[in-house]
Short mmCIF file of C-alpha atoms in Angstrom, two decimals:
data_model
loop_
_atom_site.label_atom_id
_atom_site.label_comp_id
_atom_site.label_asym_id
_atom_site.label_seq_id
_atom_site.Cartn_x
_atom_site.Cartn_y
_atom_site.Cartn_z
CA MET L 1037 0.01 -0.01 -0.03
CA CYS L 1038 1.21 3.44 -0.85
CA LEU L 1039 1.61 5.15 2.46
CA ALA L 1040 1.49 8.94 2.56
CA LEU L 1041 4.65 9.49 4.54
CA PRO L 1042 5.28 13.17 5.11
CA ALA L 1043 8.84 14.30 4.66
CA GLN L 1044 10.27 17.63 5.72
CA ILE L 1045 12.46 19.59 3.28
CA VAL L 1046 15.86 20.08 4.92
CA ALA L 1047 17.92 21.27 1.90
CA LEU L 1048 17.14 22.68 -1.53
CA ASP L 1049 19.11 22.75 -4.76
CA PRO L 1050 17.29 25.20 -7.06
CA ALA L 1051 19.81 24.50 -9.86
CA THR L 1052 18.60 20.86 -10.21
CA ASN L 1053 15.16 21.37 -8.73
CA MET L 1054 16.06 18.68 -6.17
CA ALA L 1055 15.76 18.64 -2.43
CA THR L 1056 16.82 16.59 0.54
CA ALA L 1057 13.82 15.52 2.65
CA SER L 1058 13.74 13.95 6.03
CA VAL L 1059 11.44 11.11 7.01
CA GLY L 1060 12.15 10.50 10.69
CA ASN L 1061 15.94 10.37 10.60
CA VAL L 1062 16.09 8.99 7.11
CA LYS L 1063 17.25 11.45 4.45
CA VAL L 1064 15.95 11.03 0.90
CA GLU L 1065 16.75 12.91 -2.28
CA VAL L 1066 13.55 14.05 -3.97
CA SER L 1067 12.70 15.74 -7.27
CA LEU L 1068 10.55 18.92 -7.02
CA ALA L 1069 9.47 18.73 -10.65
CA LEU L 1070 5.93 17.85 -9.79
CA VAL L 1071 5.23 20.48 -7.15
CA ASP L 1072 5.40 24.29 -6.97
CA ASP L 1073 6.86 26.73 -4.47
CA VAL L 1074 8.48 24.39 -2.02
CA ALA L 1075 10.55 26.09 0.72
CA LEU L 1076 12.90 24.83 3.44
CA GLY L 1077 10.88 23.39 6.37
CA ASP L 1078 7.81 22.59 4.24
CA TYR L 1079 6.33 19.11 4.46
CA VAL L 1080 5.74 17.13 1.31
CA LEU L 1081 4.34 13.71 0.47
CA VAL L 1082 7.02 11.69 -1.30
CA HIS L 1083 6.63 8.81 -3.68
CA VAL L 1084 9.50 7.05 -5.54
CA GLY L 1085 11.81 9.99 -5.49
CA TYR L 1086 9.20 12.67 -6.27
CA ALA L 1087 7.56 15.20 -4.00
CA LEU L 1088 3.87 14.88 -4.83
CA ASN L 1089 2.33 17.72 -2.99
CA LYS L 1090 2.77 20.07 -0.01
CA ILE L 1091 0.84 19.41 3.19
CA ASP L 1092 0.49 21.70 6.14
CA GLU L 1093 2.52 21.04 9.28
CA ASP L 1094 -0.44 20.04 11.49
CA GLU L 1095 -1.54 17.38 9.01
CA ALA L 1096 2.07 16.14 8.60
CA LEU L 1097 2.52 15.74 12.39
CA LYS L 1098 -0.83 14.14 12.78
CA THR L 1099 -0.01 11.66 10.05
CA LEU L 1100 3.48 10.91 11.47
CA ALA L 1101 1.84 10.27 14.86
CA LEU L 1102 -0.57 7.79 13.20
CA PHE L 1103 2.32 5.92 11.59
CA ALA L 1104 4.18 5.89 14.89
CA GLU L 1105 1.07 4.35 16.48
CA ALA L 1106 1.01 1.73 13.71
CA GLY L 1107 4.68 0.83 14.29
CA VAL L 1108 5.61 1.99 10.82
CA MET L 1109 8.23 4.35 12.19
CA ASN L 1110 9.95 1.66 14.25
CA GLY L 1111 13.64 2.05 13.56
CA TYR L 1112 12.99 5.48 12.02
CA PRO L 1113 13.11 7.80 15.02
CA CYS L 1114 11.11 10.92 14.27
CA HIS L 1115 11.19 14.35 15.85
CA ALA L 1116 7.47 14.88 15.53
CA PRO L 1117 5.55 15.07 18.83
CA PHE L 1118 3.68 11.81 18.68
CA GLY L 1119 0.47 12.70 20.59
CA MET J 423 14.82 2.87 2.13
CA THR J 424 12.05 4.77 3.89
CA PRO J 425 9.52 3.47 6.47
CA ALA J 426 7.11 2.87 3.57
CA GLY J 427 9.14 -0.25 2.84
CA SER J 428 9.76 -1.97 -0.40
CA ILE J 429 9.53 -5.17 -2.34
CA LEU J 430 12.72 -7.26 -2.68
CA ILE J 431 12.92 -9.40 -5.77
CA ASP J 432 15.78 -11.89 -6.25
CA LEU J 433 15.97 -13.31 -9.73
CA SER J 434 18.38 -16.19 -10.23
CA HIS J 435 19.48 -17.03 -13.77
CA ARG J 436 22.03 -18.85 -15.90
CA SER J 437 23.37 -16.48 -18.62
CA GLY J 438 20.03 -14.64 -18.96
CA ILE J 439 17.71 -17.71 -18.49
CA ALA J 440 15.72 -17.38 -15.30
CA THR J 441 16.06 -20.26 -12.92
CA GLY J 442 14.26 -19.03 -9.78
CA VAL J 443 12.58 -16.06 -8.11
CA GLN J 444 12.16 -15.01 -4.55
CA ILE J 445 9.92 -12.16 -3.51
CA ALA J 446 9.92 -10.62 -0.09
CA SER J 447 8.48 -7.49 1.36
CA THR J 448 9.51 -4.98 3.91
CA ARG J 449 6.20 -3.07 3.66
CA PRO J 450 4.53 -2.44 6.99
CA ASP J 451 1.32 -4.43 7.27
CA GLY J 452 -0.06 -3.11 10.51
CA VAL J 453 -1.28 0.24 9.22
CA ALA J 454 -4.96 -0.67 9.50
CA GLN J 455 -4.37 -1.37 13.22
CA VAL J 456 -4.55 2.39 13.92
CA LEU J 457 -8.20 2.17 12.89
CA LEU J 458 -9.14 -0.17 15.67
CA GLY J 459 -11.45 1.44 18.29
CA LYS J 460 -12.38 4.25 16.05
CA THR J 461 -15.89 5.23 15.01
CA PRO J 462 -16.72 5.06 11.25
CA GLU J 463 -16.51 8.85 11.08
CA GLN J 464 -13.05 8.78 12.60
CA VAL J 465 -11.99 6.04 10.13
CA LEU J 466 -12.99 8.18 7.27
CA ASP J 467 -11.09 11.16 8.67
CA THR J 468 -7.94 8.97 9.17
CA ILE J 469 -7.74 7.10 5.91
CA PRO J 470 -6.91 10.09 3.70
CA LEU J 471 -3.97 10.80 6.01
CA LEU J 472 -2.56 7.31 5.58
CA PHE J 473 -2.59 6.87 1.83
CA THR J 474 -1.29 8.96 -1.01
CA LEU J 475 -1.26 7.64 -4.57
CA CYS J 476 -4.44 5.62 -4.41
CA GLY J 477 -5.99 7.89 -1.80
CA ASN J 478 -9.32 8.24 -3.62
CA ALA J 479 -9.70 4.48 -4.05
CA GLN J 480 -8.75 3.82 -0.46
CA ALA J 481 -11.06 6.48 0.95
CA TYR J 482 -13.94 5.32 -1.34
CA ALA J 483 -13.44 1.63 -0.29
CA ALA J 484 -13.43 2.74 3.38
CA LEU J 485 -16.62 4.69 2.92
CA LEU J 486 -18.38 1.85 1.20
CA ALA J 487 -17.23 -0.61 3.88
CA CYS J 488 -18.45 1.76 6.63
CA ARG J 489 -21.75 2.32 4.93
CA ALA J 490 -22.29 -1.38 4.55
CA ALA J 491 -21.38 -2.14 8.18
CA LEU J 492 -23.75 0.58 9.31
CA GLY J 493 -26.58 -0.68 6.96
CA ILE J 494 -26.67 2.68 5.17
CA ALA J 495 -28.27 2.31 1.71
CA ALA J 496 -26.28 2.91 -1.42
CA ASP J 497 -26.55 6.24 -3.15
CA PRO J 498 -26.10 5.74 -6.92
CA GLU J 499 -25.56 9.45 -7.73
CA PHE J 500 -23.00 9.86 -4.93
CA ASP J 501 -21.26 6.64 -6.02
CA SER J 502 -21.05 7.78 -9.64
CA ALA J 503 -19.34 11.03 -8.50
CA SER J 504 -16.98 9.03 -6.27
CA ASP J 505 -16.15 6.67 -9.15
CA MET J 506 -15.26 9.74 -11.19
CA LEU J 507 -12.62 10.64 -8.60
CA VAL J 508 -11.20 7.07 -8.71
CA GLN J 509 -11.12 7.31 -12.49
CA VAL J 510 -9.18 10.58 -12.42
CA GLU J 511 -6.76 9.01 -9.89
CA THR J 512 -6.38 5.95 -12.25
CA LEU J 513 -5.64 8.19 -15.23
CA ARG J 514 -2.98 10.06 -13.27
CA GLU J 515 -1.31 6.81 -12.13
CA HIS J 516 -1.25 5.42 -15.71
CA ALA J 517 0.08 8.71 -16.97
CA TRP J 518 2.85 8.53 -14.42
CA ARG J 519 4.04 5.17 -15.80
CA ILE J 520 3.74 6.40 -19.43
CA LEU J 521 5.22 9.94 -18.97
CA LEU J 522 7.97 9.25 -16.42
CA ASP J 523 8.86 5.52 -16.62
CA TRP J 524 8.28 4.47 -20.25
CA PRO J 525 10.68 7.12 -21.80
CA VAL J 526 13.54 5.83 -19.61
CA PHE J 527 13.15 2.31 -21.15
CA VAL J 528 13.73 3.75 -24.66
CA GLY J 529 16.31 6.43 -23.83
CA LEU J 530 13.95 9.43 -23.97
CA THR J 531 13.45 12.24 -21.47
CA PRO J 532 10.52 11.93 -19.05
CA ASP J 533 7.78 14.51 -19.41
CA LYS J 534 7.45 15.88 -15.91
CA LYS J 535 5.67 19.00 -16.90
CA ALA J 536 2.62 17.22 -18.23
CA LEU J 537 2.45 14.94 -15.19
CA ALA J 538 2.67 18.05 -12.87
CA ALA J 539 -0.29 19.47 -14.79
CA LEU J 540 -2.25 16.21 -14.39
CA LEU J 541 -1.69 16.21 -10.56
CA LYS J 542 -3.81 19.34 -10.26
CA PHE J 543 -6.98 17.82 -11.67
CA ASP J 544 -7.87 15.80 -8.56
CA ALA J 545 -8.61 18.81 -6.40
CA LEU J 546 -10.50 20.50 -9.25
CA PHE J 547 -12.82 17.55 -9.72
CA LYS J 548 -13.49 17.26 -6.00
CA ARG J 549 -14.45 20.98 -5.92
CA HIS J 550 -16.78 20.61 -8.94
CA LEU J 551 -18.54 17.50 -7.66
CA PHE J 552 -18.79 17.66 -3.83
CA ARG J 553 -19.79 20.28 -1.34
CA HIS J 554 -16.67 22.11 0.00
CA GLY J 555 -14.67 19.60 -2.20
CA GLU J 556 -15.10 17.06 0.55
CA ALA J 557 -15.72 13.54 -0.75
CA PHE J 558 -15.68 10.13 1.03
CA LYS J 559 -17.25 11.13 4.32
CA LEU J 560 -20.52 9.81 5.71
CA ASN J 561 -21.89 13.41 5.62
CA SER J 562 -20.34 14.33 2.24
CA ARG J 563 -22.88 15.83 -0.09
CA LEU J 564 -22.93 16.25 -3.88
CA ASP J 565 -22.69 19.80 -5.17
CA ILE J 566 -22.19 19.33 -8.87
CA ASP J 567 -21.20 22.03 -11.23
CA ALA J 568 -21.76 20.04 -14.41
CA ALA J 569 -20.52 22.73 -16.75
CA LEU J 570 -17.18 23.13 -14.92
CA ALA J 571 -16.75 19.39 -14.45
CA MET J 572 -17.29 18.84 -18.18
CA GLN J 573 -14.78 21.54 -18.90
CA GLN J 574 -12.25 19.78 -16.66
CA ILE J 575 -12.84 16.52 -18.50
CA ASP J 576 -12.26 18.30 -21.89
CA GLU J 577 -9.00 19.83 -20.47
CA LEU J 578 -7.87 16.43 -19.14
CA GLU J 579 -8.53 14.84 -22.46
CA ALA J 580 -6.72 17.58 -24.36
CA LEU J 581 -3.72 17.21 -22.04
CA ILE J 582 -3.30 13.44 -22.57
CA ASN J 583 -4.00 13.85 -26.32
CA THR J 584 -1.10 16.23 -26.60
CA SER J 585 1.35 14.85 -24.12
CA ILE J 586 0.81 11.09 -24.64
CA PHE J 587 -0.87 10.54 -28.05
CA ASN J 588 0.71 13.33 -30.05
CA GLY J 589 -2.74 14.49 -31.07
CA ARG J 590 -3.87 11.02 -32.27
CA LEU J 591 -6.02 9.88 -29.30
CA ALA J 592 -9.13 9.61 -31.47
CA ASP J 593 -7.30 7.31 -33.92
CA PHE J 594 -6.02 5.18 -31.10
CA ARG J 595 -9.43 4.69 -29.63
CA GLN J 596 -10.59 3.23 -32.99
CA LEU J 597 -7.95 0.46 -32.95
CA THR J 598 -9.45 -3.03 -32.74
CA SER J 599 -6.85 -5.28 -34.16
CA GLU J 600 -3.08 -5.84 -34.05
CA GLU J 601 -2.78 -4.97 -37.75
CA GLN J 602 -4.44 -1.60 -37.14
CA LEU J 603 -2.14 -1.15 -34.17
CA HIS J 604 0.91 -1.75 -36.41
CA ASN J 605 -0.37 0.92 -38.86
CA TRP J 606 -0.89 3.34 -35.99
CA LEU J 607 2.62 2.67 -34.65
CA LYS J 608 4.16 3.24 -38.11
CA GLN J 609 2.45 6.53 -38.59
CA ASN J 610 3.48 8.36 -35.51
CA ASP J 611 6.25 8.95 -33.03
CA ALA J 612 4.09 9.50 -29.91
CA LEU J 613 5.90 8.49 -26.71
CA PRO J 614 4.07 5.20 -26.16
CA ALA J 615 4.64 4.23 -29.79
CA ASN J 616 8.42 4.29 -29.10
CA LEU J 617 8.07 1.77 -26.27
CA LEU J 618 5.64 -0.50 -28.18
CA ASN J 619 7.86 -0.44 -31.27
CA TYR J 620 10.80 -1.27 -29.04
CA LEU J 621 9.01 -4.32 -27.62
CA TYR J 622 8.05 -5.53 -31.09
CA SER J 623 11.61 -4.88 -32.43
CA ARG J 624 13.14 -6.91 -29.64
CA ASN J 625 10.54 -9.69 -30.10
CA TRP J 626 9.52 -9.10 -26.49
CA ALA J 627 5.72 -8.91 -26.96
CA ALA J 628 5.05 -12.08 -25.09
CA VAL J 629 7.74 -11.66 -22.44
CA GLY J 630 6.55 -12.71 -18.97
CA GLN J 631 3.61 -14.65 -20.29
CA ASN J 632 2.45 -17.15 -17.62
CA ASP J 633 -0.57 -19.14 -16.47
CA VAL J 634 -1.72 -17.04 -13.52
CA ALA J 635 -5.28 -16.06 -14.32
CA CYS J 636 -7.09 -12.84 -13.64
CA LEU J 637 -9.31 -13.08 -10.58
CA PRO J 638 -12.93 -13.44 -11.68
CA GLU J 639 -15.43 -10.89 -10.35
CA LEU J 640 -16.47 -12.15 -6.94
CA GLU J 641 -19.79 -11.62 -5.19
CA THR J 642 -19.07 -9.61 -2.04
CA ASP J 643 -20.99 -12.05 0.14
CA THR J 644 -18.97 -14.98 -1.34
CA LEU J 645 -15.68 -13.17 -0.77
CA ASN J 646 -16.72 -12.24 2.81
CA GLY J 647 -17.75 -15.88 3.37
CA GLN J 648 -14.25 -17.12 2.39
CA MET J 649 -12.46 -14.36 4.40
CA GLN J 650 -14.40 -15.43 7.51
CA GLN J 651 -12.89 -18.93 7.14
CA GLU J 652 -9.41 -17.48 6.89
CA ASP J 653 -6.76 -16.17 9.29
CA LEU J 654 -7.27 -12.59 8.18
CA THR J 655 -3.73 -11.47 8.96
CA THR J 656 -2.32 -14.22 6.70
CA PHE J 657 -4.93 -13.62 4.04
CA SER J 658 -4.19 -9.89 3.95
CA ARG J 659 -0.50 -10.47 3.49
CA ALA J 660 -0.84 -13.21 0.90
CA PRO J 661 -4.34 -13.35 -0.52
CA HIS J 662 -5.60 -16.25 -2.64
CA TRP J 663 -8.94 -17.52 -3.91
CA GLN J 664 -9.81 -21.15 -3.28
CA GLY J 665 -6.16 -21.95 -2.70
CA ARG J 666 -4.83 -20.38 -5.95
CA CYS J 667 -2.97 -17.17 -6.75
CA PHE J 668 -4.65 -14.73 -9.02
CA GLU J 669 -3.80 -11.52 -10.84
CA VAL J 670 -5.67 -8.33 -9.99
CA THR J 671 -4.30 -5.66 -12.30
CA LEU J 672 -5.79 -3.33 -14.90
CA LEU J 673 -5.70 -6.31 -17.25
CA ASN J 674 -8.76 -7.74 -15.44
CA ARG J 675 -10.67 -4.64 -16.62
CA GLN J 676 -9.35 -4.46 -20.18
CA LEU J 677 -9.61 -8.09 -21.39
CA SER J 678 -13.04 -7.27 -22.86
CA GLN J 679 -11.57 -4.55 -25.17
CA PRO J 680 -11.36 -5.96 -28.73
CA LEU J 681 -7.73 -4.84 -29.21
CA ILE J 682 -6.60 -6.27 -25.87
CA ALA J 683 -8.61 -9.50 -26.33
CA GLY J 684 -7.05 -10.02 -29.77
CA LEU J 685 -3.53 -9.52 -28.43
CA TYR J 686 -4.20 -11.67 -25.40
CA SER J 687 -5.16 -14.60 -27.57
CA ARG J 688 -1.72 -14.34 -29.25
CA TYR J 689 0.58 -13.16 -26.46
CA GLY J 690 -1.27 -14.17 -23.30
CA ASN J 691 -0.53 -11.86 -20.40
CA GLY J 692 2.82 -10.89 -21.94
CA LEU J 693 4.36 -7.43 -21.93
CA ILE J 694 2.74 -5.93 -25.01
CA VAL J 695 -0.76 -6.82 -23.66
CA ARG J 696 0.05 -5.23 -20.29
CA MET J 697 1.47 -2.02 -21.77
CA LEU J 698 -1.35 -1.64 -24.24
CA GLY J 699 -3.89 -2.39 -21.60
CA ARG J 700 -2.59 0.62 -19.62
CA LEU J 701 -2.77 2.77 -22.73
CA VAL J 702 -6.22 1.66 -23.70
CA GLU J 703 -7.63 2.22 -20.22
CA LEU J 704 -6.09 5.68 -20.07
CA ALA J 705 -7.40 6.62 -23.51
CA TRP J 706 -11.00 5.77 -22.62
CA ILE J 707 -11.09 7.38 -19.13
CA PRO J 708 -12.21 10.86 -20.37
CA TYR J 709 -15.03 9.13 -22.20
CA LYS J 710 -15.94 7.23 -19.13
CA LEU J 711 -15.91 10.41 -16.99
CA ARG J 712 -18.38 12.07 -19.40
CA GLN J 713 -20.61 8.99 -19.17
CA LEU J 714 -20.54 8.99 -15.37
CA LEU J 715 -21.22 12.73 -15.22
CA THR J 716 -24.17 12.42 -17.60
CA ARG J 717 -25.57 9.42 -15.79
CA ILE J 718 -25.39 10.97 -12.33
CA LYS J 719 -28.92 12.20 -12.85
CA ASP J 720 -30.11 8.89 -14.30
CA LYS J 721 -29.65 6.60 -11.25
CA PRO J 722 -26.63 4.71 -12.58
CA VAL J 723 -25.55 1.18 -11.94
CA LEU J 724 -23.33 1.00 -8.86
CA PRO J 725 -19.61 1.19 -9.85
CA ALA J 726 -18.35 -0.57 -6.73
CA ILE J 727 -19.67 -3.36 -4.53
CA SER J 728 -20.30 -3.54 -0.85
CA ALA J 729 -22.31 -5.71 1.45
CA ALA J 730 -23.39 -5.78 5.11
CA ASN J 731 -23.53 -8.67 7.53
CA ASN J 732 -24.01 -8.15 11.25
CA GLY J 733 -21.79 -5.09 11.60
CA ILE J 734 -19.36 -6.40 8.97
CA GLY J 735 -18.76 -4.28 5.89
CA LEU J 736 -16.75 -5.30 2.89
CA ALA J 737 -16.05 -3.24 -0.17
CA GLN J 738 -14.34 -3.93 -3.49
CA VAL J 739 -13.09 -1.00 -5.55
CA GLN J 740 -11.19 -1.10 -8.79
CA ALA J 741 -8.15 1.01 -8.00
CA ALA J 742 -5.48 2.07 -10.57
CA ARG J 743 -3.34 -1.02 -9.88
CA GLY J 744 -6.29 -3.46 -9.48
CA LEU J 745 -8.74 -4.72 -6.98
CA LEU J 746 -8.71 -3.09 -3.57
CA ILE J 747 -10.68 -4.73 -0.69
CA HIS J 748 -11.57 -3.08 2.58
CA ARG J 749 -13.26 -5.16 5.26
CA LEU J 750 -14.25 -3.90 8.74
CA GLU J 751 -16.15 -5.30 11.64
CA LEU J 752 -17.95 -2.95 13.98
CA ARG J 753 -18.78 -3.79 17.61
CA GLN J 754 -20.78 -1.26 19.64
CA GLU J 755 -20.26 1.22 16.73
CA ARG J 756 -16.47 1.09 16.87
CA VAL J 757 -14.03 -0.78 14.73
CA HIS J 758 -13.21 -4.16 16.16
CA ASP J 759 -11.29 -5.43 13.10
CA TYR J 760 -10.08 -3.70 9.91
CA ARG J 761 -8.35 -5.29 6.95
CA ILE J 762 -7.05 -3.69 3.77
CA ILE J 763 -5.99 -6.02 0.98
CA ALA J 764 -4.24 -3.95 -1.77
CA PRO J 765 -3.64 -5.24 -5.33
CA THR J 766 0.10 -5.46 -4.71
CA GLU J 767 -0.55 -8.25 -2.19
CA TRP J 768 -2.10 -10.41 -4.87
CA ASN J 769 0.24 -9.42 -7.70
CA PHE J 770 3.52 -9.61 -5.82
CA HIS J 771 2.55 -12.72 -3.82
CA PRO J 772 5.63 -15.00 -3.64
CA GLU J 773 3.82 -17.44 -6.00
CA GLY J 774 1.78 -14.77 -7.88
CA VAL J 775 1.67 -13.37 -11.34
CA ILE J 776 5.04 -11.41 -11.12
CA ALA J 777 6.90 -14.38 -9.67
CA GLN J 778 5.60 -16.76 -12.33
CA GLY J 779 6.14 -14.21 -15.08
CA LEU J 780 9.82 -13.63 -14.04
CA LYS J 781 10.36 -17.39 -13.90
CA GLN J 782 9.47 -17.54 -17.62
CA LEU J 783 12.08 -15.03 -18.71
CA GLN J 784 14.63 -16.33 -21.20
CA ALA J 785 16.95 -13.45 -22.35
CA GLU J 786 20.04 -13.48 -24.41
CA SER J 787 22.14 -11.83 -21.74
CA SER J 788 21.88 -10.79 -18.16
CA ASN J 789 21.50 -7.14 -19.34
CA ASP J 790 18.47 -8.09 -21.43
CA LEU J 791 17.11 -10.14 -18.51
CA GLN J 792 17.38 -7.21 -16.21
CA ARG J 793 15.59 -4.97 -18.73
CA GLN J 794 12.81 -7.51 -19.34
CA ALA J 795 12.29 -7.97 -15.55
CA GLU J 796 12.16 -4.20 -15.08
CA LEU J 797 9.62 -3.84 -17.85
CA LEU J 798 7.49 -6.64 -16.40
CA ILE J 799 7.55 -5.22 -12.87
CA ASN J 800 6.73 -1.77 -14.19
CA ALA J 801 3.83 -3.15 -16.22
CA VAL J 802 2.26 -4.88 -13.19
CA ASP J 803 3.22 -1.78 -11.14
CA PRO J 804 3.80 -2.26 -7.39
CA CYS J 805 2.58 0.61 -5.27
CA VAL J 806 5.89 0.85 -3.40
CA GLN J 807 9.52 0.97 -4.42
CA TYR J 808 11.19 -2.30 -5.37
CA ALA J 809 14.66 -3.58 -5.46
CA LEU J 810 15.57 -6.15 -8.19
CA HIS J 811 18.63 -8.27 -7.67
CA LEU J 812 19.96 -10.69 -10.27
CA THR J 813 22.22 -13.51 -9.47
CA ASP J 814 23.91 -15.62 -12.11
CA SER J 815 23.70 -19.05 -10.52
CA ARG J 816 26.49 -20.34 -12.77
CA ASN J 817 28.87 -17.71 -11.43
CA GLU J 818 27.62 -18.47 -7.92
CA ILE J 819 28.46 -22.14 -8.40
CA GLU J 820 31.84 -21.22 -9.78
CA ASN J 821 32.39 -18.85 -6.90
CA HIS J 822 31.53 -21.48 -4.36
CA ALA J 823 33.59 -24.18 -6.05
#
């Protein structure tokens, strides 16, 4: 199942339209080709190397808390305040 | 690797001839557990947070299952509008494969701009079909602006016509035989034509052909009856029907199309049939959207299936990648058990259609084997990342000697 894991943008490279995003403590390289106006600190949903869309921080933290509850984040410590 | 997990595929071979396949998964399977103890309303608030690519299909399946468990009658108009959103999502997922993945197989540049434009349609359709753009809730209400919805369908069709069919969508829809397909391929350089020509030129049309059949349509009561006999955790991880593995992909929906039926009789469930099935389904979605929009006022046939049984609700929805099943059990109006069986569980079952298809591969070199395997996996389309690892068993024997 395609889980909607929110990732926070921690570095941007405008020259290549790429970014580094953080899911828990895991860093992934993502393309920003499919989404507009992404800034440092934004949360995006990531799928196979692409940021799909931005989501607001409240929704991102709520989602991360749900995944923590489901045990999905086991081994992927996350800084989000899990309810 | 991210917490979303991935599918690990080990393909053993001897100089390009497949000798064995092992499929394992690191996908988390306890996600539905967060729904336990929740009310149906809370379930429907939670599901959209959990799923991304197939979010509409997941949310619609959850809504149907909740309605069934609560004994709420079906609403044909509402269901047609919901089906429209699933269709828009299916088009987007197919376009992703065609615009971003297919070019890479033939050395072309992916068209990210067109896909970025397609991603915006989901929110527009929700806004033109549902009050406050909010679908898939028990209290969601239709608020249809038919003129704007029709305009969106026209724009969607124009976009795929330009970006995928090079302006020849109408011609493509008329194709009913392989001979006509060959003529269509000769006459244009549309992106999909490049991939299809490549498959024909390499004589790879039947690659991956195997005997795993498409799952027949199942009555919801019958499916629920079997699931009640099963250990549901085991069934959710490795589903089967009457002890056999089945395929649940877009091919199940496209075998009735004359072009696909004709190709299937020649190439079975080989690569060309799968690739064309995706293209045919995508080509007809705008037409289907118009039909659904027009029929909303005519009490249409239900597009999805759900059934109730003593607080148990089961729903089957055709998602982009195939059949999606949600089953929940309510006790005292809260979720006592919730199961989600995604198409990837059927299709990437250790003995399923991908495993059997990979076992049939006989390439001329390990490079060709790798390419064939990647094409086949892409055609069946897992909903998570995968890692394909090839091992030449001859080298391994030599290494261990």
